[in-house]
Coordinates of C-alpha atoms in Angstrom, one line a residue:
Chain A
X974 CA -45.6 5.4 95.3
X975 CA -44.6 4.0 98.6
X976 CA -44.1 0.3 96.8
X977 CA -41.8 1.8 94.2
X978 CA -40.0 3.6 96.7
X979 CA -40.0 0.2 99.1
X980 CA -38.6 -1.6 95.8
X981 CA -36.1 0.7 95.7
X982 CA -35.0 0.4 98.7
X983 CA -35.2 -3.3 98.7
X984 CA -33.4 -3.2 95.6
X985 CA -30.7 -1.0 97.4
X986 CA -30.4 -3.3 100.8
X987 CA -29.9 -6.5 98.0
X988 CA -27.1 -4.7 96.7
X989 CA -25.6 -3.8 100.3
X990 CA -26.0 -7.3 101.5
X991 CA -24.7 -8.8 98.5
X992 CA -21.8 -6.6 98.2
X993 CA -21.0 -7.3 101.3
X994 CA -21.1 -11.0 100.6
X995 CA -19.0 -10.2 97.8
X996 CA -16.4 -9.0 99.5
X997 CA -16.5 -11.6 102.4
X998 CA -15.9 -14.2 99.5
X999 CA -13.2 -12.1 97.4
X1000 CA -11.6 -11.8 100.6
X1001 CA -11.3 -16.0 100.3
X1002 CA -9.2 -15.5 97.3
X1003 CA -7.4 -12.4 97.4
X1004 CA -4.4 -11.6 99.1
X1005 CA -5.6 -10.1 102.0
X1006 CA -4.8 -12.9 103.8
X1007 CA -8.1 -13.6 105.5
X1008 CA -8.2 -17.2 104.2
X1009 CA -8.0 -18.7 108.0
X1010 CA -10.4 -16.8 109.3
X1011 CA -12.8 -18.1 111.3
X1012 CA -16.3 -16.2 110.7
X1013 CA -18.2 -17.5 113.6
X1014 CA -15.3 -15.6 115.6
X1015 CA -16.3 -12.5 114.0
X1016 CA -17.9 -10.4 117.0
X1017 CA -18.8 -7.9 114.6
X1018 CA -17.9 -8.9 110.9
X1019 CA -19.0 -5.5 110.0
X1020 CA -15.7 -3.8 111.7
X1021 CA -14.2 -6.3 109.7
X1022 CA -15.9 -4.7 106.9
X1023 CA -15.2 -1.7 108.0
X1024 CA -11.3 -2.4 107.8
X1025 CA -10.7 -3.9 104.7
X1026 CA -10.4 -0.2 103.4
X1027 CA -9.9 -0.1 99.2
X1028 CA -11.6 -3.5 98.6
X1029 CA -14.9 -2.2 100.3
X1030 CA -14.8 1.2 99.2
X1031 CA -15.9 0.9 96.2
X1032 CA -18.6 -1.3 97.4
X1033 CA -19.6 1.3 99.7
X1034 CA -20.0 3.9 96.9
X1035 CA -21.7 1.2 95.1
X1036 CA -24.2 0.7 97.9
X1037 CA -24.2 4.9 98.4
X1038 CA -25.3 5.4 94.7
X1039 CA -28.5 2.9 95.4
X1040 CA -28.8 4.9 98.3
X1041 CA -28.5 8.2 96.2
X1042 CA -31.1 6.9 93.7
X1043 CA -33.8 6.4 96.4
X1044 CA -33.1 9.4 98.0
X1045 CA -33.3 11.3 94.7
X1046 CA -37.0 9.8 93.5
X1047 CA -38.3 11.7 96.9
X1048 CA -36.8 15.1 96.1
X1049 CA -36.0 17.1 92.7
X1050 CA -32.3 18.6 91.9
X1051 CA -32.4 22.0 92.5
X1052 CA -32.1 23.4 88.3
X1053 CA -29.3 26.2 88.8
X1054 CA -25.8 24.5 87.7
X1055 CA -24.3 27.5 89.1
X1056 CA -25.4 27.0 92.5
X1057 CA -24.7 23.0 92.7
X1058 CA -21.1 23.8 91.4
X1059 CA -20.5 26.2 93.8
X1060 CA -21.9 23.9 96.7
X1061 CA -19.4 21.4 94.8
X1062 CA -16.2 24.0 95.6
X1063 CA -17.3 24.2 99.0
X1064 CA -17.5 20.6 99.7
X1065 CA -14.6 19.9 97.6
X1066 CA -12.2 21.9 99.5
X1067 CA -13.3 20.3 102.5
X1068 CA -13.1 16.9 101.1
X1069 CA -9.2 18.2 100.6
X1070 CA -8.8 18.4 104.5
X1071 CA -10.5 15.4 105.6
X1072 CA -9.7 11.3 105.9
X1073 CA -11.0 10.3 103.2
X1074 CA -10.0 12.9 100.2
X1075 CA -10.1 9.4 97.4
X1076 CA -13.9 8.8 97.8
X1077 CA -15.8 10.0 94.5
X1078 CA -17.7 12.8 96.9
X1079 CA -20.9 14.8 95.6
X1080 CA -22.8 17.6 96.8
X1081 CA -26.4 17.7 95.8
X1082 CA -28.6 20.7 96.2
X1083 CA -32.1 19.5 96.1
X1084 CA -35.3 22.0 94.9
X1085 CA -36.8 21.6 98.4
X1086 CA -37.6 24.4 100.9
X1087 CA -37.3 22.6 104.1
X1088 CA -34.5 23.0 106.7
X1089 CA -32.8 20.0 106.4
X1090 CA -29.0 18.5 105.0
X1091 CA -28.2 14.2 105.2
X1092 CA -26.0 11.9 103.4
X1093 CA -25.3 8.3 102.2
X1094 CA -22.6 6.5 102.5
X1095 CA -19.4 6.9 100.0
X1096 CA -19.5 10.3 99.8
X1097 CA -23.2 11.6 99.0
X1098 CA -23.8 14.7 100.7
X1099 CA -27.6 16.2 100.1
X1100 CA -28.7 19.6 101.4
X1101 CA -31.7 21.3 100.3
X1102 CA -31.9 24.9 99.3
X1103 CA -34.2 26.0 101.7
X1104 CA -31.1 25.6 104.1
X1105 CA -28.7 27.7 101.5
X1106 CA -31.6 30.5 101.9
X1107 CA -31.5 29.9 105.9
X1108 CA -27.5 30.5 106.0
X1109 CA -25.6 33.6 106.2
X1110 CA -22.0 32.6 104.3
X1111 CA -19.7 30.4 103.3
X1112 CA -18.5 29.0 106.4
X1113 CA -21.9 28.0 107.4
X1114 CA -22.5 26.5 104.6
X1115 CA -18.9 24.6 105.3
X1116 CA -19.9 23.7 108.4
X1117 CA -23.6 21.9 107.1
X1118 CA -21.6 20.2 104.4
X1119 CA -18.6 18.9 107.4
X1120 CA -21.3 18.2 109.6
X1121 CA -22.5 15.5 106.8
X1122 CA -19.1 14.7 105.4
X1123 CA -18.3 13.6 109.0
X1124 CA -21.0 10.7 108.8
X1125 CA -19.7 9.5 106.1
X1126 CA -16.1 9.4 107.1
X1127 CA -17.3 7.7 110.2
X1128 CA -19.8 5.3 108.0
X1129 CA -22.7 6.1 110.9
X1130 CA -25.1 5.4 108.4
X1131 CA -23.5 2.0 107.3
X1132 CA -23.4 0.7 110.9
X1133 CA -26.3 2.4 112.2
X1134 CA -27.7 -0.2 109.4
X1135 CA -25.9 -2.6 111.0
X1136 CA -27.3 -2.1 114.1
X1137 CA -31.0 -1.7 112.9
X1138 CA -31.4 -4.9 111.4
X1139 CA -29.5 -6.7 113.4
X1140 CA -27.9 -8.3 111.1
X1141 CA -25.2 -10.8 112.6
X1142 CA -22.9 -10.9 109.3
X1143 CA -21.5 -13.9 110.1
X1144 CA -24.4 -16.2 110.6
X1145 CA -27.0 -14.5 108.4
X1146 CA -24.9 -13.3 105.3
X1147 CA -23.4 -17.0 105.3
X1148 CA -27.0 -18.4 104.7
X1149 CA -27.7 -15.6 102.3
X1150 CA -24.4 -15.7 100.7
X1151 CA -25.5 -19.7 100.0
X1152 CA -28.2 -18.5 98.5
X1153 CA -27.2 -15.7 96.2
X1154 CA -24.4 -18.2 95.1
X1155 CA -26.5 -20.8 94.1
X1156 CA -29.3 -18.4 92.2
X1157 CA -26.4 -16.4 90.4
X1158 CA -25.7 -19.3 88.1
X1159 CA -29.1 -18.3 86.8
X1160 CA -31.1 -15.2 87.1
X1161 CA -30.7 -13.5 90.0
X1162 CA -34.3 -14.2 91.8
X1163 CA -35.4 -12.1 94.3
X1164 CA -38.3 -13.9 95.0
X1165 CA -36.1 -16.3 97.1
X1166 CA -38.4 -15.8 100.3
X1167 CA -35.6 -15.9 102.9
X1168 CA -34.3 -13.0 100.7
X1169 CA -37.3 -11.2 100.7
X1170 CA -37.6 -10.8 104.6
X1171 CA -33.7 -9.9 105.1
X1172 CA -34.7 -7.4 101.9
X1173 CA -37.8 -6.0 104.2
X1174 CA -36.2 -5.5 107.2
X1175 CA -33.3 -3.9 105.6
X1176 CA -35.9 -1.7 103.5
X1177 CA -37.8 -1.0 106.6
X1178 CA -34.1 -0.2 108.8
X1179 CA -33.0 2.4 105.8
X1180 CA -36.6 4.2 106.1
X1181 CA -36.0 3.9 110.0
X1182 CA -33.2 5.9 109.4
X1183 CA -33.6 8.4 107.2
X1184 CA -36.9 9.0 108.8
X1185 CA -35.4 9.3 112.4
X1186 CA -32.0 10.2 111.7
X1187 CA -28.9 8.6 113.4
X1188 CA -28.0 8.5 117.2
X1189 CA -26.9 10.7 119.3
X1190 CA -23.3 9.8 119.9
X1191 CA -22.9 10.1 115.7
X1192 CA -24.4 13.5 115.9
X1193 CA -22.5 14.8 118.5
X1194 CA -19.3 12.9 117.1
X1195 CA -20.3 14.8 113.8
X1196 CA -20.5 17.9 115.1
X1197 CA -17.2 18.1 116.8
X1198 CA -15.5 16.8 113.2
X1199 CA -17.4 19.5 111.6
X1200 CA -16.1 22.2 113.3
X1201 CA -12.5 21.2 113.2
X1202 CA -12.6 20.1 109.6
X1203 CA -14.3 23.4 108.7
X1204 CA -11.4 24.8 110.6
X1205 CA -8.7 23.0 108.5
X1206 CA -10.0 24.7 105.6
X1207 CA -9.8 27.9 107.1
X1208 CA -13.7 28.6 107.6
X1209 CA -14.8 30.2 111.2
X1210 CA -15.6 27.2 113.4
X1211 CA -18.0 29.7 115.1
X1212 CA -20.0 29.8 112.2
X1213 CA -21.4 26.5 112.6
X1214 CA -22.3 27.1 116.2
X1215 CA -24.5 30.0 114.4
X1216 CA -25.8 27.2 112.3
X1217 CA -27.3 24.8 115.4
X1218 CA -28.3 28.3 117.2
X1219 CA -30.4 28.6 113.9
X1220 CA -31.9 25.2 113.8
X1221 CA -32.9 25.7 117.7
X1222 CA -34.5 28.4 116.4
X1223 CA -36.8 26.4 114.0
X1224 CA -40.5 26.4 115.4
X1225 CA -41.1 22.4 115.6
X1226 CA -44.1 22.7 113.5
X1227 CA -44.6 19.2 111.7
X1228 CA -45.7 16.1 112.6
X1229 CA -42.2 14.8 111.0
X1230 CA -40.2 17.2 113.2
X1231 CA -41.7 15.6 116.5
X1232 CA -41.2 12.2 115.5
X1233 CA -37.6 13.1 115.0
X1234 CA -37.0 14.6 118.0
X1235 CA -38.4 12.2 120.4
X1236 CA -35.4 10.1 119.7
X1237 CA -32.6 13.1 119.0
X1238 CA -30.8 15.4 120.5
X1239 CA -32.0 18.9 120.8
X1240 CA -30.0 21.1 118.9
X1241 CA -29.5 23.0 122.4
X1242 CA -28.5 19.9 123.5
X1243 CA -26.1 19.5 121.0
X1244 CA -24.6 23.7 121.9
X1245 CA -24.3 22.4 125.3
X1246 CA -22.0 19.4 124.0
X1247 CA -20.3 21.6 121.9
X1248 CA -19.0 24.1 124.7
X1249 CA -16.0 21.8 125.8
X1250 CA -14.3 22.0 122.5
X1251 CA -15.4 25.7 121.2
X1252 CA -13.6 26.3 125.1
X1253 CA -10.5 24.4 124.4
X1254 CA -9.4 24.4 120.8
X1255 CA -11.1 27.9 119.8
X1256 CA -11.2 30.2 122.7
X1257 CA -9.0 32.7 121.0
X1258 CA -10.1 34.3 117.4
X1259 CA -7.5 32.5 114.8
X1260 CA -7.3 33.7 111.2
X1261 CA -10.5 32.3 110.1
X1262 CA -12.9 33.4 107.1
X1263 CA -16.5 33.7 106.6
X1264 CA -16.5 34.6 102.8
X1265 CA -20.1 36.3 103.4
X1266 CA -20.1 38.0 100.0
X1267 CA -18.8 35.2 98.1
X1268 CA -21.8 33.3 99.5
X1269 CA -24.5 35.6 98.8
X1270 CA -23.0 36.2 95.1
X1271 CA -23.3 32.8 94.3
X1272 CA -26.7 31.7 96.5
X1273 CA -29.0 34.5 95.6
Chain B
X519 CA -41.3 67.5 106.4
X520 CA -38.2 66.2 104.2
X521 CA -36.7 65.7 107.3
X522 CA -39.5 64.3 108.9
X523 CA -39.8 61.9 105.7
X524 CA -36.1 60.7 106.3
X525 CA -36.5 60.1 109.7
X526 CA -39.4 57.6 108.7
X527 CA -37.7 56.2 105.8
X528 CA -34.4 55.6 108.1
X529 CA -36.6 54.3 110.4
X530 CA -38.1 51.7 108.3
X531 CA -34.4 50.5 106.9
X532 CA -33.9 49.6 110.4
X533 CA -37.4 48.1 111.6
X534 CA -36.5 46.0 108.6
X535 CA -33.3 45.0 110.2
X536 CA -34.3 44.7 113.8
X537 CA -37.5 42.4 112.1
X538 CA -34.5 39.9 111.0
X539 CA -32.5 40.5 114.0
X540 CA -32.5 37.5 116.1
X541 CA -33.9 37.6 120.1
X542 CA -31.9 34.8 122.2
X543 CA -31.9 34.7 126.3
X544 CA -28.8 33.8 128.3
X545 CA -28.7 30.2 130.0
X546 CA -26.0 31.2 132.4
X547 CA -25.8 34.4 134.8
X548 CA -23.4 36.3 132.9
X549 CA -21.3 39.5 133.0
X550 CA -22.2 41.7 129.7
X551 CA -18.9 42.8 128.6
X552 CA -17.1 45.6 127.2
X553 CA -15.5 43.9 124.2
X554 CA -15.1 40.3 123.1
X555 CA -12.8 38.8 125.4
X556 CA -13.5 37.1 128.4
X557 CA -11.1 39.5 130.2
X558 CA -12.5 42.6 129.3
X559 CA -14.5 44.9 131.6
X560 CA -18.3 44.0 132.9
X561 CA -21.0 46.2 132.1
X562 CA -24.0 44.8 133.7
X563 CA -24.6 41.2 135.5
X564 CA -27.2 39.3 133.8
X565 CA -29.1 36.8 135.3
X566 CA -30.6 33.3 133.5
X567 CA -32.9 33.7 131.1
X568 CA -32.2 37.8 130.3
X569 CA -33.7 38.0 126.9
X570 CA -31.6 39.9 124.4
X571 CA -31.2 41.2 121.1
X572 CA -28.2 40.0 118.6
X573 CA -26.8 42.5 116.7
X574 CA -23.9 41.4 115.3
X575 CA -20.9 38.3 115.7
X576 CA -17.2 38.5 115.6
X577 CA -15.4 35.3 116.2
X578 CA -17.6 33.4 119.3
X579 CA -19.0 36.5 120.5
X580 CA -22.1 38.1 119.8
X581 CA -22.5 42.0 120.8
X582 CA -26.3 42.4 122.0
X583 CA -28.7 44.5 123.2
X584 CA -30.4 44.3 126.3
X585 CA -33.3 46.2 128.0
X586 CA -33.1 49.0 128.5
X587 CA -31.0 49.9 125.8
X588 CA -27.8 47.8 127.0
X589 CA -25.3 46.9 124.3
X590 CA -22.5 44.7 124.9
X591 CA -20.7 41.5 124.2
X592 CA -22.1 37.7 125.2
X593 CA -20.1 34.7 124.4
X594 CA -22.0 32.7 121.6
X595 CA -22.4 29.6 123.8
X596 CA -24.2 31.7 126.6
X597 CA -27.0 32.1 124.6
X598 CA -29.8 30.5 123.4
X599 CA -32.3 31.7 120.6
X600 CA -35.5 32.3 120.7
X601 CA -38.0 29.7 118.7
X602 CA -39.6 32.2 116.0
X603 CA -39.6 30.1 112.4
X604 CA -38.6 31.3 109.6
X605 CA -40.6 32.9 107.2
X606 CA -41.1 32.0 103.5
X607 CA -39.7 34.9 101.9
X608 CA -36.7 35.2 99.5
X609 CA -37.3 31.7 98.6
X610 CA -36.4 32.7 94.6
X611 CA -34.2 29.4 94.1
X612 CA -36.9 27.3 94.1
X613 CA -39.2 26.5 91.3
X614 CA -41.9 25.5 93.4
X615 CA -43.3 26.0 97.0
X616 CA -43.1 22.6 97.9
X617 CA -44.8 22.8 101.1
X618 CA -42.8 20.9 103.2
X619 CA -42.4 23.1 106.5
X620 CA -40.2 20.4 108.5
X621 CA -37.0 21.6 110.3
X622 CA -35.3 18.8 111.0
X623 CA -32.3 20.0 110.4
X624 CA -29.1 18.8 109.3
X625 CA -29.8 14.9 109.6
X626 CA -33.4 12.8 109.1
X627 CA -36.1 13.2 106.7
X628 CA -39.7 13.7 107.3
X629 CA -42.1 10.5 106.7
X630 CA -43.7 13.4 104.5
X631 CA -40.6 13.7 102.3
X632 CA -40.3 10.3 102.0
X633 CA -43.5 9.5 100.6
X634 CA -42.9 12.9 98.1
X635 CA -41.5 10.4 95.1
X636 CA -41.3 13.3 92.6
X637 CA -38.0 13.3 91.6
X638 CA -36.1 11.1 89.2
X639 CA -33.7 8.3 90.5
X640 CA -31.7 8.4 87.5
X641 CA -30.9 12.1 88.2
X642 CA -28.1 10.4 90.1
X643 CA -25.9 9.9 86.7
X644 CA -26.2 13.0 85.8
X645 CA -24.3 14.7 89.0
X646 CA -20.8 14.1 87.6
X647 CA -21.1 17.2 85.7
X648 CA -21.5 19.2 88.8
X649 CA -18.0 18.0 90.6
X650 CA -15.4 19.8 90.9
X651 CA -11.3 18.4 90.8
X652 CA -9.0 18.7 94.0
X653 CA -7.0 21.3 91.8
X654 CA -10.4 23.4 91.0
X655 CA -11.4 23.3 94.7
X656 CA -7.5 24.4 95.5
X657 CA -8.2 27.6 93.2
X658 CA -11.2 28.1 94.5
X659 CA -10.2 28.3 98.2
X660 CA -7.1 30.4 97.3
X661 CA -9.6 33.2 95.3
X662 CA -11.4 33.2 98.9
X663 CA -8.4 33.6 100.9
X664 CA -8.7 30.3 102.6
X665 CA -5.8 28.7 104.3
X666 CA -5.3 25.2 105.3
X667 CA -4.2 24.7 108.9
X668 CA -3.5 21.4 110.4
X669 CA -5.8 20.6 113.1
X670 CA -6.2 16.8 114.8
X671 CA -9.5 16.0 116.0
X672 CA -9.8 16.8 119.4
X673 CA -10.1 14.6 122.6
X674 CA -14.0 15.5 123.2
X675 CA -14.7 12.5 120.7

């Protein structure tokens, strides 16, 4: 199980690394103008990833659906259409009042009882339905589903990758793209061993961090987009401070929940970061819904 | 004896509630107040740590009980809650138990879930049947009553 699953993932970093080789060479030949550019001067090719916007995106949904698919062997779907198409409304109408309202979003409920809501880049937004059990209405749920929505808009997870492997775009994915050039002619051949180590550690990096979760700055940077996007769409921002106050209310009971919190922030933690902008932008009650009934018609 | 009988049957609907009802302590010294609003009147001083009961929320206030039989209003962020887990009751949406107890909550998965592998990773092409168009999601926020309002992000980022 754990070598299909590292396959998987080693399958998914391949793609990553050699979309993003892809689009460092279509760059060469499109009109983007980035003919003159001079890699090595790249501090940090993967902000230069980062902004070539359309070209990328799809490579990012690309790379997201790999993602998806490895996230999806570990957990079931949740079977109840009507609940994954309500979770789809929800997360739709936020989509509606964020950045990035072209990316082909989904919301997935998973058949899982845990506590627990993550998501992969371009737009895949998991949550498990132990969590829809945990919540009280719609505007928690909202604020969940921002909460996630935010990493993507923000692409922690595609720079936390970044980050993890250290992966210095410009040196490394000029070896690699070499290689990947030369083996395309013929069959692509993963057995390349310079591929196979750059295919570990991005394998390793990807359970690093859906294991561990991302760091603090992203969650508390999440967090504060959650609330105001859940506010754009007219959902109570409180109700996602009644979401954290839940999840500090979780007894830390695994082995997995310890490991996880060695390196995050506590979700009082996270309250406490909260306060400035609940003080500033919310301190008077605006015309904001909770849609409690709606919720518990279409959850339970 | 009917009476009686009610009494005991009223007071069960409520145990039931107050079982659900969620205990929190304050992390400030704080002025229990007579309505939501930071300007309204003080009932009682409470010191750090005051444990209380929630009883209900309206906007970023909770009104709480406190000993002895104190009711008033707490801003949200005052409070903390109390760790008590979650039981496993109600849990009719899923098909199986699972047993995965982790609570890591809204980001990370446990090495447990990880190593799960009992889904299907092709389940993935099958999840375009479950998304909903920007004009469906418009509908479905106006049957709520939702309203878009434009909000930047603030300067806290």
């Amino acid at each position: 199980m754990k070598n299909s699953k590292r396959n998987l993932w080693k399958t998914a970093g391949l793609t990553v690394l050699i979309s993003m080789v892809l689009s460092l060479t279509s760059c060469k030949t499109t009109d983007l103008g980035l003919d003159n550019i001079d890699l090595d001067q790249l501090t940090n090719t993967f902000e230069k990833f980062i902004d070539l916007g359309d070209k990328t995106e799809e490579q990012e949904q690309a790379f997201g659906n790999e993602v998806a698919q490895v996230l999806l062997t570990d957990s079931r779907l949740l079977n109840n259409d009507q609940v994954q198409r309500y979770v789809n409304s929800v997360g739709q109408w936020l989509v509606q009042n964020s950045e990035r309202p072209n990316l082909n979003w989904h919301f997935i409920v998973l058949d899982d009882k845990s506590f627990n809501a993550f998501a992969a880049p371009g737009g895949y937004i998991f949550i498990t339905a132990g969590t829809l059990l945990r919540l009280n209405n719609e505007a928690e749920l909202a604020g969940v589903l921002a909460h996630e929505m935010a990493h993507v808009l923000k692409r922690h997870y595609l720079e936390a990758l970044q980050k993890q492997t250290q992966l210095d775009l410009a040196s490394d994915i000029g070896i690699l793209a070499y290689q990947i050039k030369s083996t395309r002619r013929d069959n692509y051949d993963s057995d390349t061993i310079e591929n196979m180590e750059l295919a570990e550690e991005i394998s390793s990096a990807m359970d690093d961090l859906y294991t561990n979760g991302l760091a603090r700055g992203d969650e508390e940077q999440a967090d504060n987009m959650a609330v105001i996007i859940c506010a754009r769409a007219g959902y109570d921002p409180y109700s996602y401070i009644a979401v954290i106050q839940k999840i500090a209310s979780e007894k830390p009971d695994s082995a997995g929940w310890q490991t996880f919190m060695k390196r995050h922030p506590s979700a009082n933690d996270r309250l406490t970061a909260l306060q400035p902008l609940m003080d500033s932008v919310f301190s008077s009650p605006g015309n904001y819904l909770t849609l409690s009934s709606r919720y518990q018609k279409s959850i339970r | 004896m009917k009476n009686l009988l009610i009494i005991v049957a009223v007071n069960l609907l409520f145990s039931t509630f107050s079982a659900s009802a969620q205990q929190a302590s304050t992390i400030i010294d704080a002025h229990l107040k007579t309505s939501p609003s930071i300007r309204s009147e003080s009932i009682e001083f409470l010191k750090t740590d005051t444990s209380v009961i929630i009883l209900e929320r309206q906007g970023g206030w909770y009104r709480v009980e406190t000993f002895p039989q104190l009711q008033g209003w707490l801003k949200m962020l005052w409070l903390r809650y109390s760790v008590t887990g979650t039981s496993d009751n109600g849990f009719s949406l899923l098909t199986e138990g699972g047993g995965v107890t982790v609570a890591t909550g809204i980001r990370g998965l446990s090495e447990e879930e990880l190593e799960k592998g009992q889904g299907d990773p092709y389940a993935v092409n099958t999840l375009e049947r479950f998304t909903v168009s920007p004009e469906q999601a418009k509908a479905f926020a106006k049957a709520g009553g939702l309203k878009k309002k434009h909000l930047p992000y603030a300067d806290t980022e």
